[in-house]
């Protein structure tokens, strides 16, 4: 399956999750599993094994904090968060106590750490929660890092640029490989949302995931050709195949160069129909990357990062600073849409004490939290008012998971109460807050005309709108075949939302992954969407695709897409249009 776009042909490096204990990855084409001594002497486990475990864990924590800092410097806030979380895992008292208890019971220190990490991972993996399940791999990776440090060995690295083949690749390996050494990632497991894949996308490294049987099939192979956009893999390609992939790589590089040359231009078709191109960000550290990518503003500022990995909810004061930083980065002329915390569903918060739910995605999520945790949303709204006042901007705010008119009204009430509370404290305040809703529940799409009468804008969350329309849990890989947002059922709802919004004269944005897929962007624009918000890395491709077509072609594409009967047919229509106009715009992995 496609993971991250890009084409490469290169030698194979097998990553075997080495801990220095004898499972070094072997490589072909001259590369070998380098297993260097980290220091001149390894720590003396025998004298005080418990102290050796704790010392190695401390060192692992420091290394991971340094990795987080490096990611932050690169403007990769999401990835920094992965390593912050791993740093916390490394020094987690429960993990270390379990490892020390293993030693005291007579086990080998390294085996005790591995067992403690495996037990913690198993507990996480058993939770019905995509994010927590992904952390299972992270905690095993932390255990391996501690063991490596105890054994005084460095991480296995290829010694020449190579494509990594593995069951799964820990994000820290992808991040720690010196730039240029990792040409691509081909995983037997993983998914398009696995941490290593998110990271590789950010670093521009192609990835293919879910390649069942790959590790065994790669047996004695020395070279691999891969295309991260189509998900194709060829082991030991013959000269013709090598030439074909090399041709694709060259064409892609040329397309990317051409697309990047349009940066700085606003989103528009060849005949001047405008669409506003915005960025999705997950924190203030990502603002600079979005601006560099030519984002005209922020269409989705996900704020969950403030609420995760904590023992208690962030205070109002703690929230003001990150919001202010983002507002100031974009200034008063460019919109920044802050989304209220989308907690619940696959993002649980232990400190809220929410009851376990059989179907969390159909449960107490996002705006629905107001019933039992009203103060959580009220605090966030007060912090946004304050931050906007200090930055001198008019903020835009939206609530996720709005289902009914009562939800929208609740948002307006919370907004006004928050303003009154901040005004009473004498803070400078903007006159207004643009107040919108995410349309990601079918009921909201169906009631769009009525909702448009009470809010200032819509932002369609195609990720959730797809899962709720097709009744397919977005975190269930077995249902991936149902999760294409270009399904006509979803598109007909998008059309209904646009019609409802047009009646009241309010704008419609799309901030789900579909907006960052050039094919999806064309269809959405044809349906009348005014703004597209996507990861900064997707904006070049979307801008180029839109610039290559006319408004009449988009209208025709939308008309035919609405009449189609499945997502594959819609994809084909959009692909055909791009081929006809001779656009080089890359059609990336689907969203
Ligand atoms: C969506 O559902 O499309 C969306 C943008 O929100 P999230 O992916 O954060 O649920
Ligand atoms: Mg959503």
Coordinates of N, CA and C and ligand atoms in Angstrom, one line a residue, residues 280 300 302 304 339 342 346-347 365 438 440 460-465 474 511-513, ligand 1:
X280 N -2.8 22.6 7.5 CA -3.2 22.0 8.7 C -1.9 22.0 9.6
X300 N -6.8 24.5 9.7 CA -7.0 23.6 10.9 C -5.8 23.6 11.8
X302 N -4.9 21.9 14.9 CA -5.3 20.8 15.8 C -4.7 21.2 17.2
X304 N -5.1 19.3 20.1 CA -5.0 18.1 21.0 C -3.6 18.0 21.7
X339 N -9.1 24.8 16.1 CA -10.1 23.8 16.4 C -10.1 23.5 17.9
X342 N -10.3 18.0 20.1 CA -11.1 16.9 19.6 C -10.7 15.7 20.4
X346 N -10.7 8.3 19.1 CA -9.4 7.6 19.3 C -8.4 8.4 20.2
X347 N -8.9 9.5 20.7 CA -7.9 10.3 21.6 C -8.5 10.4 23.0
X365 N -17.4 12.5 22.4 CA -16.2 13.1 21.7 C -16.4 14.5 21.4
X438 N -17.0 22.1 12.3 CA -16.6 21.1 11.4 C -17.8 20.3 10.9
X440 N -18.5 16.9 9.9 CA -17.9 15.6 9.7 C -18.8 14.5 10.2
X460 N -15.2 21.1 6.3 CA -15.6 19.7 6.2 C -14.5 18.8 6.6
X461 N -14.7 17.9 7.5 CA -13.7 16.9 7.9 C -14.0 15.6 7.2
X462 N -13.3 15.5 6.0 CA -13.7 14.3 5.2 C -13.2 13.0 5.8
X463 N -12.2 13.0 6.7 CA -11.8 11.8 7.3 C -12.9 11.2 8.1
X464 N -13.5 12.0 9.0 CA -14.6 11.5 9.8 C -15.9 11.4 9.0
X465 N -16.1 12.3 8.1 CA -17.3 12.2 7.3 C -17.4 10.9 6.5
X474 N -12.4 4.3 11.1 CA -11.2 4.8 10.3 C -9.9 4.2 10.9
X511 N -10.9 20.3 5.4 CA -9.6 20.2 6.1 C -9.2 18.7 6.3
X512 N -10.0 17.8 5.7 CA -9.6 16.4 5.8 C -8.5 16.0 4.9
X513 N -8.0 14.8 4.9 CA -6.8 14.4 4.1 C -7.1 14.6 2.6
Ligands
LIG1 C1 -11.4 15.0 9.7 O1 -12.1 14.3 10.3 O2 -11.4 15.1 8.4 C2 -10.5 16.0 10.3 C3 -9.8 16.9 9.7 O3 -10.3 15.8 11.7 P1 -9.4 14.7 12.4 O4 -8.7 13.9 11.3 O5 -8.5 15.4 13.3 O6 -10.5 13.9 13.0

